[in-house]
GROMACS .gro file of C-alpha atoms in nm:
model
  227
    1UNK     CA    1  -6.240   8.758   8.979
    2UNK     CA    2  -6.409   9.075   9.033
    3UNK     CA    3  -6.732   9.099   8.959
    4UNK     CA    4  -6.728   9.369   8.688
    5UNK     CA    5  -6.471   9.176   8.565
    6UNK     CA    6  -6.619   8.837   8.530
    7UNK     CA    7  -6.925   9.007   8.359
    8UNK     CA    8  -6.723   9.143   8.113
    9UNK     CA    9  -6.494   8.804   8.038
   10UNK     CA   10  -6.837   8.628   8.032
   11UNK     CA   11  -6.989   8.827   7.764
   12UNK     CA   12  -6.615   8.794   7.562
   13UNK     CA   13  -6.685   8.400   7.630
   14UNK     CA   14  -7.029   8.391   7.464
   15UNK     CA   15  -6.941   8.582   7.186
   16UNK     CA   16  -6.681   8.320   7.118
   17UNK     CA   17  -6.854   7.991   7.220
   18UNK     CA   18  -7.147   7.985   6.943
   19UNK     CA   19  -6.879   8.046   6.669
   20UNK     CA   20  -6.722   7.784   6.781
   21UNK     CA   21  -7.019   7.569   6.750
   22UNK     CA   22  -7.081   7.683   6.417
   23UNK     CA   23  -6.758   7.632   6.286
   24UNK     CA   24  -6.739   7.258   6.394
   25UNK     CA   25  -7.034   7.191   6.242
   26UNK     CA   26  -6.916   7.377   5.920
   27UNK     CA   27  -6.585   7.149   5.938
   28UNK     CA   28  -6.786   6.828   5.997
   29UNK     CA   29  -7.000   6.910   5.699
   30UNK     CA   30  -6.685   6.969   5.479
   31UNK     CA   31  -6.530   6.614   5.644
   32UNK     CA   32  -6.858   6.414   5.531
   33UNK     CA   33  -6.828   6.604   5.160
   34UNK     CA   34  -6.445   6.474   5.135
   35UNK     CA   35  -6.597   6.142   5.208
   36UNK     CA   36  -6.831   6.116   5.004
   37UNK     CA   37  -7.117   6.125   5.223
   38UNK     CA   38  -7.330   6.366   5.064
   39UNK     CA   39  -7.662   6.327   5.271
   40UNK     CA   40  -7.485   6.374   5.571
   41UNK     CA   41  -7.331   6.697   5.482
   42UNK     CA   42  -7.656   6.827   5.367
   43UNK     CA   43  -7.777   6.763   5.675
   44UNK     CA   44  -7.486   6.931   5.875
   45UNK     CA   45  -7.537   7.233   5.644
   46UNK     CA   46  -7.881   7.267   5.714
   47UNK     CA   47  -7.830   7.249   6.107
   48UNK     CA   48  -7.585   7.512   6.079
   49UNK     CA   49  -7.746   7.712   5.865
   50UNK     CA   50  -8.068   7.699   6.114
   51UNK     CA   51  -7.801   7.730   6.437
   52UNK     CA   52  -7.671   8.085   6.227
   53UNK     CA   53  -8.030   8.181   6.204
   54UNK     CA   54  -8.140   8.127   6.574
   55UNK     CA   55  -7.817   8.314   6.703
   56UNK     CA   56  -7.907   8.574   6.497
   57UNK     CA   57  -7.994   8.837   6.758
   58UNK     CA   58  -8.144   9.221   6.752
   59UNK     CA   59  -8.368   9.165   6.533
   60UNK     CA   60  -8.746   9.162   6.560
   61UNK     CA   61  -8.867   9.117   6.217
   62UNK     CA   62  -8.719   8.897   5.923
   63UNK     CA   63  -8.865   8.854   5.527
   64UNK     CA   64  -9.091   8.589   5.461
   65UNK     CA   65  -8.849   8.443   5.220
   66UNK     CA   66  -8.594   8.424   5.495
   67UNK     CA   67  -8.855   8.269   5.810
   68UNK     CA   68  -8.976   8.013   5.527
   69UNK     CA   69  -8.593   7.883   5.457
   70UNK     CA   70  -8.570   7.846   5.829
   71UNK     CA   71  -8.872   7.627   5.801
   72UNK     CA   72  -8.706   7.435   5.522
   73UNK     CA   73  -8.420   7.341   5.706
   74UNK     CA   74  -8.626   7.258   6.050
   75UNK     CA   75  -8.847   7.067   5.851
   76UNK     CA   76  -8.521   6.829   5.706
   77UNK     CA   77  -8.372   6.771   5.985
   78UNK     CA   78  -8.729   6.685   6.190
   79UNK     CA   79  -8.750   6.452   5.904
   80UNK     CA   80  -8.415   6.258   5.962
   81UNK     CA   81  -8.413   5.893   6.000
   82UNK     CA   82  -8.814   5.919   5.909
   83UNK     CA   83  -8.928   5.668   5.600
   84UNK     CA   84  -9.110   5.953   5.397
   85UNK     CA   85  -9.020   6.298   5.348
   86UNK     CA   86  -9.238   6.655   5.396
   87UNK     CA   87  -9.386   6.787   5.024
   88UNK     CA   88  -9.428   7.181   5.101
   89UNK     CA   89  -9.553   7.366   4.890
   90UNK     CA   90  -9.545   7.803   4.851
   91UNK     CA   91  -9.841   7.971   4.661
   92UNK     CA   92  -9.824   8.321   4.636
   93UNK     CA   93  -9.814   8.657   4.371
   94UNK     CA   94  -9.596   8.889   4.617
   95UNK     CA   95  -9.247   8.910   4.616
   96UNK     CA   96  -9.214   8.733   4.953
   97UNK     CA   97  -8.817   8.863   4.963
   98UNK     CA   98  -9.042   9.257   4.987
   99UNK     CA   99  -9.248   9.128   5.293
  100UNK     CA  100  -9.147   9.090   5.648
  101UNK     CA  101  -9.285   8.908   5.951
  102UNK     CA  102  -9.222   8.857   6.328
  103UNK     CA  103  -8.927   8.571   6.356
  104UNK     CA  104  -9.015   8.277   6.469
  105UNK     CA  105  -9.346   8.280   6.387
  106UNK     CA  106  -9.404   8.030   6.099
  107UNK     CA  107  -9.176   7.752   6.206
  108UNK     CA  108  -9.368   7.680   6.542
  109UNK     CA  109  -9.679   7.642   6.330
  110UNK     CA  110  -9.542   7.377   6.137
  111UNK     CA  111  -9.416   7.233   6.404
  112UNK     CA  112  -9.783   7.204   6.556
  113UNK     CA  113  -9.857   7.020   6.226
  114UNK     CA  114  -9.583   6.777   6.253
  115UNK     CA  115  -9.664   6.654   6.611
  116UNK     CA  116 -10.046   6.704   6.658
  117UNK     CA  117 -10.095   6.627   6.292
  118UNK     CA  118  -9.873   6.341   6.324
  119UNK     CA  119  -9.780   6.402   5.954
  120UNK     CA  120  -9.410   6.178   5.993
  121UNK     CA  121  -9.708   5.883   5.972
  122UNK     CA  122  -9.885   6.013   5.688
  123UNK     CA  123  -9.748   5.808   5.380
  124UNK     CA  124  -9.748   6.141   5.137
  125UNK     CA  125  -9.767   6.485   5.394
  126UNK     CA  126  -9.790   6.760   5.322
  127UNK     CA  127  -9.792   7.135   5.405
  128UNK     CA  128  -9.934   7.402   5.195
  129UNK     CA  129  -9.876   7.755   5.247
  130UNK     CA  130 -10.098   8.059   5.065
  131UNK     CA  131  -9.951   8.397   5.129
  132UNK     CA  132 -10.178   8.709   4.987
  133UNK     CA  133 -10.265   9.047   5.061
  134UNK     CA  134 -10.615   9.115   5.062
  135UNK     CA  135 -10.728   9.404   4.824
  136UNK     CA  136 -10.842   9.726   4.937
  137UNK     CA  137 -10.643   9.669   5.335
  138UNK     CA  138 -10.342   9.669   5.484
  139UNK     CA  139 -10.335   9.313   5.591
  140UNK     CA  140 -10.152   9.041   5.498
  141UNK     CA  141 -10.265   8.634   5.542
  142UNK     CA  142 -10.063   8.345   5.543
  143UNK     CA  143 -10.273   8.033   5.524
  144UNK     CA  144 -10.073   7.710   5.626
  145UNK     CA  145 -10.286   7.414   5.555
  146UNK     CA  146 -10.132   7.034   5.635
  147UNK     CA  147 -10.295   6.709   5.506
  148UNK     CA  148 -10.223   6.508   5.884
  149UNK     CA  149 -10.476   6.453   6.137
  150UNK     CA  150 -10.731   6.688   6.144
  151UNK     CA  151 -10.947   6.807   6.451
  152UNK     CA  152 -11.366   6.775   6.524
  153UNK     CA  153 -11.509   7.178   6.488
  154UNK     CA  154 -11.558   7.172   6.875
  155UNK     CA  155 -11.202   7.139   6.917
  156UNK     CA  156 -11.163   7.407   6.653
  157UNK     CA  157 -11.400   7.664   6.821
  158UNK     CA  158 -11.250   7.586   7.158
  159UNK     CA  159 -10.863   7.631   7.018
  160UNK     CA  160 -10.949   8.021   6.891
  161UNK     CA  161 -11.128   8.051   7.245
  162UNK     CA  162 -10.770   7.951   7.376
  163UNK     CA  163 -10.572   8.145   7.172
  164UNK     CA  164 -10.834   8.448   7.232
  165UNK     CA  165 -10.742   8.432   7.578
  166UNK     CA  166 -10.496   8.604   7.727
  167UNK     CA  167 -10.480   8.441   8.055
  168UNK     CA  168 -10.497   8.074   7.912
  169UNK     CA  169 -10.247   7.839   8.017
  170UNK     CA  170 -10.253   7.499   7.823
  171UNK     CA  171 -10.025   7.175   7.773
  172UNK     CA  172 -10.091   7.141   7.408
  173UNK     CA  173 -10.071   7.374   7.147
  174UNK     CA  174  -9.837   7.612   7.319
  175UNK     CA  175  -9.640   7.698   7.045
  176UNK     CA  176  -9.954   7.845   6.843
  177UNK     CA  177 -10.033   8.026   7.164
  178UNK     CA  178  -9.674   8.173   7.194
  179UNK     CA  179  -9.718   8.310   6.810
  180UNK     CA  180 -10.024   8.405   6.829
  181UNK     CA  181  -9.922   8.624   7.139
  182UNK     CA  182  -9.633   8.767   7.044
  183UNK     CA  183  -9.798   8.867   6.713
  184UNK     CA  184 -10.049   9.043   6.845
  185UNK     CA  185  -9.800   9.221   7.151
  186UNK     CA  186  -9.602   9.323   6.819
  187UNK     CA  187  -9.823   9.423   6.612
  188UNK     CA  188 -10.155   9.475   6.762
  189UNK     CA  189 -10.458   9.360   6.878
  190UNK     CA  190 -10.616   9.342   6.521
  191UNK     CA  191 -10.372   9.053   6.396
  192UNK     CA  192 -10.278   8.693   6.520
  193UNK     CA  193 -10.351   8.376   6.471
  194UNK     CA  194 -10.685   8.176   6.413
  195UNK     CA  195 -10.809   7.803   6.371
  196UNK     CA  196 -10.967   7.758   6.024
  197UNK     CA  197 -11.262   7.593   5.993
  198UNK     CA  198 -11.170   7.275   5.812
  199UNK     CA  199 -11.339   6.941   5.769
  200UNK     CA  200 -11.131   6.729   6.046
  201UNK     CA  201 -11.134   6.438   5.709
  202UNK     CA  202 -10.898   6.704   5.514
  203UNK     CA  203 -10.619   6.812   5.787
  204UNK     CA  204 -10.576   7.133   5.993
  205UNK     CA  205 -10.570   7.468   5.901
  206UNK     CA  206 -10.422   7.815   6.071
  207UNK     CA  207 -10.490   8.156   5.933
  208UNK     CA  208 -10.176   8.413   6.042
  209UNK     CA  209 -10.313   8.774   5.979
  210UNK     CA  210 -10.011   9.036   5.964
  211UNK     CA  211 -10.018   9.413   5.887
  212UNK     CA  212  -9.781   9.522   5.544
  213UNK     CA  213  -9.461   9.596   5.595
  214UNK     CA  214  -9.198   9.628   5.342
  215UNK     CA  215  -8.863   9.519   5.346
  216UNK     CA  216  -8.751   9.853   5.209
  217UNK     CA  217  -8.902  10.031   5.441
  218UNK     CA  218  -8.669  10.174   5.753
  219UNK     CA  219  -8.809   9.993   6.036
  220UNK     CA  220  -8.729  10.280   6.302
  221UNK     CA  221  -8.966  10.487   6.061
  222UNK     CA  222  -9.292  10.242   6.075
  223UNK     CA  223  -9.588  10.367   6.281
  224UNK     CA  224  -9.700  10.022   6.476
  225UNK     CA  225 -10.066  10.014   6.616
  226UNK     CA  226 -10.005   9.826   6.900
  227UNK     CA  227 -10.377   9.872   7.084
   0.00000   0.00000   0.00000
């Protein structure tokens, strides 16, 4: 097959294959509802609602209510065939469906939690997030605080010089490093990710700092500082 050719059937063939995927997974779910096996479809739902949501492509920026359902359906499915199950919790006064983020962004924090936290051994965990916009700027925090293993300060102060770092290559904690990152290549120097200074006794804490955007708003007409 020519080449031009074979680039063209091979784009046809990945446009099809996902939907394929999907669609099983859609007719399984509907096969464990006929059968009674509620739990199971829930759990087939979820997975294809989270396999919709990473093939979801072109698209830089989602609402916060949208990245934090992605979380909710990562988080029950991590949570599978564990004894306990994940309390989160949302506190916030903004219309989270008006705010947008980067993609991506929350769920790998929450996955740090899970694994370096180690909350699937903690006998109630939980996972806390504050959303706010601080008065008199343009910036908003999200605050995601877990109740798993925590870390000494040193580590703390030594995980923001990481992150700090552009040149830092590390085996642990890459997926804060990878938000933080592509936060601040998206947005700008000025926002990211940083450590919170937390007593190691009362879990970990991350601070995500984000510049407003509405949801409203025509992205092609936002001005980005990206210095």
């Amino acid at each position: 097959m020519p080449g031009s050719r074979h680039a063209a059937w091979l784009v046809r063939f990945q446009q099809i294959n996902p939907h394929f995927l999907y669609n099983t997974l859609e007719s399984l779910r509907m096969q464990a509802l006929i059968l009674g096996h509620r739990p199971l479809s829930e759990k087939l739902y979820n997975l294809g609602r989270l396999y919709r949501w990473i093939l979801k492509s072109g698209v830089d920026t989602v609402t916060i209510q949208e990245e934090i359902q992605y979380t909710e359906h990562y988080l029950d499915l991590f949570m599978t065939g564990k004894s306990n199950s994940i309390e989160l919790t949302i506190d916030t006064e903004i219309d989270i469906s008006q705010f947008t983020m980067l993609k991506f962004s929350l769920q790998p924090i929450v996955e740090n939690a899970l694994v370096h936290g180690n909350l699937d051994t903690v006998t109630q965990p939980r996972i806390h997030i504050r959303i706010e916009v601080w008065e008199g700027s343009n910036e908003l925090s999200i605050d995601i605080h877990n109740n798993g293993k925590g870390l000494p300060q040193e580590d703390q102060d030594k995980l923001n010089e990481i992150l700090s770092n552009h040149d830092s290559l590390q085996q642990h904690h890459i997926g804060l490093k990878n938000v933080h990152d592509r936060i601040r290549a998206f947005y700008g120097s000025p926002y990211g990710v940083v450590v919170l200074r937390t007593n190691p006794q009362e879990g970990f804490g991350i601070e995500m700092k984000l510049p407003i955007y509405h949801e409203s708003r025509d992205q092609h007409d936002q001005t980005i500082d990206r210095g």
